Amino acid sequence: MDIQEFESWASGLLDIAAFGKVDDSLNGLQVGRSDGALRKLAFAVDASLETIRRAKEAGAQALFVHHGLFWGKPLPVTGNLLARLSVLLEADMALYACHLPLDAHAELGNNAVLARMLGLKDIQPFGEYHGIKIGFKGILDPSLDLGAVVRKVLPAGDQARTILPFGPQSIAKVAVVSGGAPFELLQAAAEGQDLYITGEPSHSIYHEAAESRINFIAAGHYATEVHGVKAVAERVSRDLGLETVFIEQPTGL
């Protein structure tokens, strides 16, 4: 399999085309490579200089990320962008990015994995963004308290960035949108959810949560968006038989 064949496979699997008009990210192949066969793919949340260098050191021919290098407008190839692209080109390593499609995917997406980690039942799409729902909501049965929910979302024992305990102590109805989506709390409150989970907080959400009597957890942008790339890596290994490596670079944010 070469990089063009991988792009076709991944873009079909993740329904890249459905998000062309709503996502600032240039989803799909952002940096190409020569026509040689792919043997090893690296996976990471961010296309940082460190992850690119570590992918090169691991011997990968391509790097798959959630947050790529190009976001909706032309950029001068200078500074940090030049440094990142230089390593990719010197290594003949492709870069494939998948942003909102990897949040929304019903099986491999960040939010689908989080819903399964929580053990939600009756899972339904949630969190409308430019006409497309990118998160999920469902029911906890039996219900849990906030501490138990945090332990499910952050099983390694990491601390949530923000917890606002303004809703019911016994939590049954939960909505999730990973990453930087604090204002989808308004949708969760309007739908009568007990708890809304995302990655990042916002100052103004404090009062919205308090006045709407809904619980809020910001579990971390990185921590809520590490799951999709790992799920795709597992699928690549299973279906394509390629070697994969996940490059961990947590930001704590």
Short mmCIF file of C-alpha atoms in Angstrom, two decimals:
data_model
loop_
_atom_site.label_atom_id
_atom_site.label_comp_id
_atom_site.label_asym_id
_atom_site.label_seq_id
_atom_site.Cartn_x
_atom_site.Cartn_y
_atom_site.Cartn_z
CA MET A 1 0.00 0.00 0.00
CA ASP A 2 1.35 3.43 -0.96
CA ILE A 3 0.32 6.80 0.48
CA GLN A 4 -2.33 7.47 -2.17
CA GLU A 5 -3.98 4.13 -1.44
CA PHE A 6 -3.85 4.85 2.29
CA GLU A 7 -5.39 8.29 1.76
CA SER A 8 -8.26 6.75 -0.19
CA TRP A 9 -8.83 4.09 2.47
CA ALA A 10 -8.66 6.48 5.44
CA SER A 11 -10.73 9.23 3.83
CA GLY A 12 -13.47 6.76 2.99
CA LEU A 13 -13.43 5.16 6.42
CA LEU A 14 -13.58 8.52 8.23
CA ASP A 15 -15.99 10.23 5.79
CA ILE A 16 -13.67 13.18 5.25
CA ALA A 17 -15.80 14.64 2.45
CA ALA A 18 -18.79 15.22 4.75
CA PHE A 19 -16.85 17.85 6.71
CA GLY A 20 -15.35 19.83 3.84
CA LYS A 21 -17.52 22.90 4.41
CA VAL A 22 -17.58 22.96 8.22
CA ASP A 23 -14.02 22.17 9.35
CA ASP A 24 -11.17 24.69 9.21
CA SER A 25 -8.70 21.82 9.19
CA LEU A 26 -7.33 20.64 5.86
CA ASN A 27 -8.45 17.07 6.47
CA GLY A 28 -6.75 14.29 4.59
CA LEU A 29 -3.26 14.19 3.15
CA GLN A 30 -1.47 17.42 4.08
CA VAL A 31 2.06 16.41 3.05
CA GLY A 32 2.79 13.71 0.49
CA ARG A 33 5.76 11.42 -0.02
CA SER A 34 7.34 9.27 -2.71
CA ASP A 35 5.48 6.34 -4.22
CA GLY A 36 7.18 3.67 -2.11
CA ALA A 37 5.24 1.19 0.00
CA LEU A 38 4.10 2.08 3.49
CA ARG A 39 5.39 -0.30 6.13
CA LYS A 40 5.00 1.67 9.36
CA LEU A 41 2.63 4.46 10.39
CA ALA A 42 3.04 6.73 13.40
CA PHE A 43 0.04 8.21 15.23
CA ALA A 44 -0.14 11.29 17.46
CA VAL A 45 -2.61 13.93 18.59
CA ASP A 46 -0.58 16.90 17.34
CA ALA A 47 1.78 17.50 14.41
CA SER A 48 4.39 19.17 16.61
CA LEU A 49 8.09 19.23 15.81
CA GLU A 50 8.70 16.68 18.56
CA THR A 51 6.11 14.19 17.32
CA ILE A 52 7.38 14.55 13.74
CA ARG A 53 10.97 13.95 14.85
CA ARG A 54 9.97 10.96 16.95
CA ALA A 55 7.97 9.51 14.05
CA LYS A 56 11.08 9.86 11.88
CA GLU A 57 13.22 8.18 14.56
CA ALA A 58 10.68 5.35 14.74
CA GLY A 59 11.12 4.72 11.02
CA ALA A 60 7.56 5.66 10.02
CA GLN A 61 6.73 6.51 6.42
CA ALA A 62 3.64 8.48 7.44
CA LEU A 63 2.28 10.31 10.48
CA PHE A 64 -1.47 10.38 11.23
CA VAL A 65 -2.63 13.19 13.55
CA HIS A 66 -5.79 14.81 14.87
CA HIS A 67 -4.35 18.35 14.73
CA GLY A 68 -2.44 18.95 11.52
CA LEU A 69 -0.47 21.90 10.14
CA PHE A 70 -2.97 23.66 7.88
CA TRP A 71 -6.12 25.39 9.12
CA GLY A 72 -8.27 27.18 6.58
CA LYS A 73 -5.94 29.89 5.29
CA PRO A 74 -2.61 30.20 3.48
CA LEU A 75 0.42 30.35 5.75
CA PRO A 76 3.98 31.52 5.06
CA VAL A 77 6.38 28.60 5.26
CA THR A 78 8.64 30.14 7.89
CA GLY A 79 9.52 29.64 11.54
CA ASN A 80 7.99 26.64 13.29
CA LEU A 81 5.99 25.57 10.24
CA LEU A 82 9.16 25.52 8.14
CA ALA A 83 10.95 23.45 10.79
CA ARG A 84 8.15 20.88 10.91
CA LEU A 85 7.82 20.62 7.14
CA SER A 86 11.59 20.35 6.73
CA VAL A 87 11.74 17.22 8.89
CA LEU A 88 8.79 15.67 7.05
CA LEU A 89 10.33 16.34 3.64
CA GLU A 90 13.84 15.26 4.65
CA ALA A 91 12.42 11.99 5.99
CA ASP A 92 10.13 11.49 2.96
CA MET A 93 7.34 11.11 5.53
CA ALA A 94 3.71 11.89 4.73
CA LEU A 95 1.34 13.74 7.06
CA TYR A 96 -2.36 12.87 7.24
CA ALA A 97 -4.69 14.95 9.44
CA CYS A 98 -8.23 14.21 10.58
CA HIS A 99 -9.94 16.77 12.82
CA LEU A 100 -13.75 16.96 13.13
CA PRO A 101 -14.33 13.67 11.26
CA LEU A 102 -12.33 11.97 14.01
CA ASP A 103 -14.41 13.66 16.70
CA ALA A 104 -17.70 12.63 15.12
CA HIS A 105 -17.02 9.09 13.86
CA ALA A 106 -19.58 6.74 15.40
CA GLU A 107 -17.07 3.96 16.08
CA LEU A 108 -13.50 5.30 15.98
CA GLY A 109 -14.11 8.90 17.03
CA ASN A 110 -12.94 10.56 20.21
CA ASN A 111 -16.48 11.01 21.48
CA ALA A 112 -17.63 7.51 20.61
CA VAL A 113 -14.69 6.05 22.54
CA LEU A 114 -15.40 8.35 25.51
CA ALA A 115 -19.04 7.26 25.49
CA ARG A 116 -17.94 3.62 25.64
CA MET A 117 -15.44 4.37 28.42
CA LEU A 118 -18.27 5.92 30.42
CA GLY A 119 -20.49 2.92 29.76
CA LEU A 120 -23.27 5.06 28.32
CA LYS A 121 -26.43 3.37 27.11
CA ASP A 122 -28.92 4.58 24.48
CA ILE A 123 -26.12 6.56 22.79
CA GLN A 124 -27.28 9.26 20.37
CA PRO A 125 -25.56 12.05 18.40
CA PHE A 126 -25.17 15.36 20.23
CA GLY A 127 -23.48 18.74 19.87
CA GLU A 128 -24.43 20.46 16.63
CA TYR A 129 -21.63 22.36 14.91
CA HIS A 130 -22.53 24.05 11.61
CA GLY A 131 -25.32 21.55 11.10
CA ILE A 132 -23.33 18.41 11.97
CA LYS A 133 -23.43 16.70 15.35
CA ILE A 134 -19.91 15.82 16.45
CA GLY A 135 -20.49 14.47 19.98
CA PHE A 136 -22.68 11.92 21.72
CA LYS A 137 -25.07 11.70 24.64
CA GLY A 138 -26.42 8.76 26.59
CA ILE A 139 -27.57 7.31 29.88
CA LEU A 140 -25.57 6.08 32.86
CA ASP A 141 -27.36 3.12 34.40
CA PRO A 142 -26.74 2.88 37.28
CA SER A 143 -26.16 6.57 37.84
CA LEU A 144 -22.81 7.80 39.18
CA ASP A 145 -21.43 10.73 41.14
CA LEU A 146 -18.95 13.20 39.64
CA GLY A 147 -15.90 11.52 41.14
CA ALA A 148 -16.80 8.17 39.60
CA VAL A 149 -17.36 9.79 36.20
CA VAL A 150 -13.96 11.50 36.32
CA ARG A 151 -12.30 8.16 37.10
CA LYS A 152 -13.92 6.64 34.01
CA VAL A 153 -12.88 9.51 31.73
CA LEU A 154 -9.36 9.74 33.21
CA PRO A 155 -8.63 6.15 34.26
CA ALA A 156 -4.89 6.77 34.73
CA GLY A 157 -5.69 9.06 37.65
CA ASP A 158 -4.98 12.39 35.94
CA GLN A 159 -6.70 15.48 37.28
CA ALA A 160 -9.54 17.11 35.37
CA ARG A 161 -8.81 20.71 34.43
CA THR A 162 -12.14 21.98 35.77
CA ILE A 163 -15.08 20.44 37.62
CA LEU A 164 -18.23 22.50 38.21
CA PRO A 165 -20.59 20.55 40.50
CA PHE A 166 -23.75 22.53 39.85
CA GLY A 167 -26.08 19.74 38.74
CA PRO A 168 -27.57 16.62 40.33
CA GLN A 169 -25.28 14.59 42.59
CA SER A 170 -26.61 11.40 41.02
CA ILE A 171 -25.72 11.66 37.32
CA ALA A 172 -27.66 9.71 34.70
CA LYS A 173 -27.85 11.88 31.56
CA VAL A 174 -24.45 12.73 30.05
CA ALA A 175 -23.34 14.59 26.90
CA VAL A 176 -19.78 14.61 25.55
CA VAL A 177 -17.90 16.71 22.98
CA SER A 178 -14.12 16.33 23.13
CA GLY A 179 -11.50 19.06 22.82
CA GLY A 180 -12.27 22.77 22.90
CA ALA A 181 -16.06 22.82 23.03
CA PRO A 182 -17.13 24.47 26.32
CA PHE A 183 -20.09 26.32 24.83
CA GLU A 184 -21.85 23.13 23.81
CA LEU A 185 -22.78 23.09 27.50
CA LEU A 186 -25.63 25.38 26.45
CA GLN A 187 -27.01 22.64 24.19
CA ALA A 188 -26.59 20.07 26.95
CA ALA A 189 -28.46 22.27 29.43
CA ALA A 190 -31.25 22.93 26.92
CA GLU A 191 -31.67 19.17 26.48
CA GLY A 192 -31.86 18.52 30.22
CA GLN A 193 -28.53 16.72 30.64
CA ASP A 194 -27.14 16.17 34.14
CA LEU A 195 -23.52 16.50 33.04
CA TYR A 196 -21.58 17.90 30.11
CA ILE A 197 -18.01 16.74 29.45
CA THR A 198 -15.49 18.42 27.15
CA GLY A 199 -11.77 19.13 27.08
CA GLU A 200 -11.40 22.83 27.83
CA PRO A 201 -13.21 25.25 30.17
CA SER A 202 -14.27 28.85 29.60
CA HIS A 203 -14.76 31.60 32.17
CA SER A 204 -18.29 32.45 31.05
CA ILE A 205 -19.41 28.82 31.22
CA TYR A 206 -19.20 28.98 35.02
CA HIS A 207 -22.31 31.14 35.30
CA GLU A 208 -24.17 29.27 32.56
CA ALA A 209 -23.58 25.98 34.37
CA ALA A 210 -24.53 27.40 37.76
CA GLU A 211 -27.72 29.02 36.54
CA SER A 212 -28.71 26.00 34.43
CA ARG A 213 -27.96 23.59 37.29
CA ILE A 214 -25.83 21.29 35.19
CA ASN A 215 -22.53 19.62 36.09
CA PHE A 216 -19.49 20.38 33.93
CA ILE A 217 -16.18 18.56 33.51
CA ALA A 218 -13.27 19.86 31.43
CA ALA A 219 -11.10 16.75 31.36
CA GLY A 220 -8.34 18.22 29.16
CA HIS A 221 -8.10 18.84 25.43
CA TYR A 222 -5.33 16.30 24.91
CA ALA A 223 -6.83 13.77 27.32
CA THR A 224 -10.18 13.75 25.53
CA GLU A 225 -8.69 13.63 22.03
CA VAL A 226 -6.08 10.92 22.35
CA HIS A 227 -8.63 8.15 21.82
CA GLY A 228 -9.51 8.58 18.15
CA VAL A 229 -5.97 8.34 16.80
CA LYS A 230 -5.38 5.25 18.94
CA ALA A 231 -8.57 3.66 17.61
CA VAL A 232 -7.54 4.36 14.01
CA ALA A 233 -4.09 2.91 14.71
CA GLU A 234 -5.71 -0.31 15.91
CA ARG A 235 -7.88 -0.43 12.78
CA VAL A 236 -4.85 0.13 10.52
CA SER A 237 -2.99 -2.70 12.21
CA ARG A 238 -5.99 -5.03 12.01
CA ASP A 239 -7.28 -4.28 8.52
CA LEU A 240 -4.16 -3.22 6.63
CA GLY A 241 -1.53 -5.27 8.42
CA LEU A 242 0.80 -2.29 8.77
CA GLU A 243 3.05 -1.72 11.76
CA THR A 244 1.92 1.20 13.93
CA VAL A 245 3.42 3.25 16.74
CA PHE A 246 1.65 5.79 18.95
CA ILE A 247 3.68 8.85 19.96
CA GLU A 248 2.60 10.24 23.31
CA GLN A 249 3.12 13.97 23.88
CA PRO A 250 0.65 15.09 26.54
CA THR A 251 0.27 18.82 27.02
CA GLY A 252 -1.61 18.78 30.32
CA LEU A 253 -4.08 21.19 28.73
#
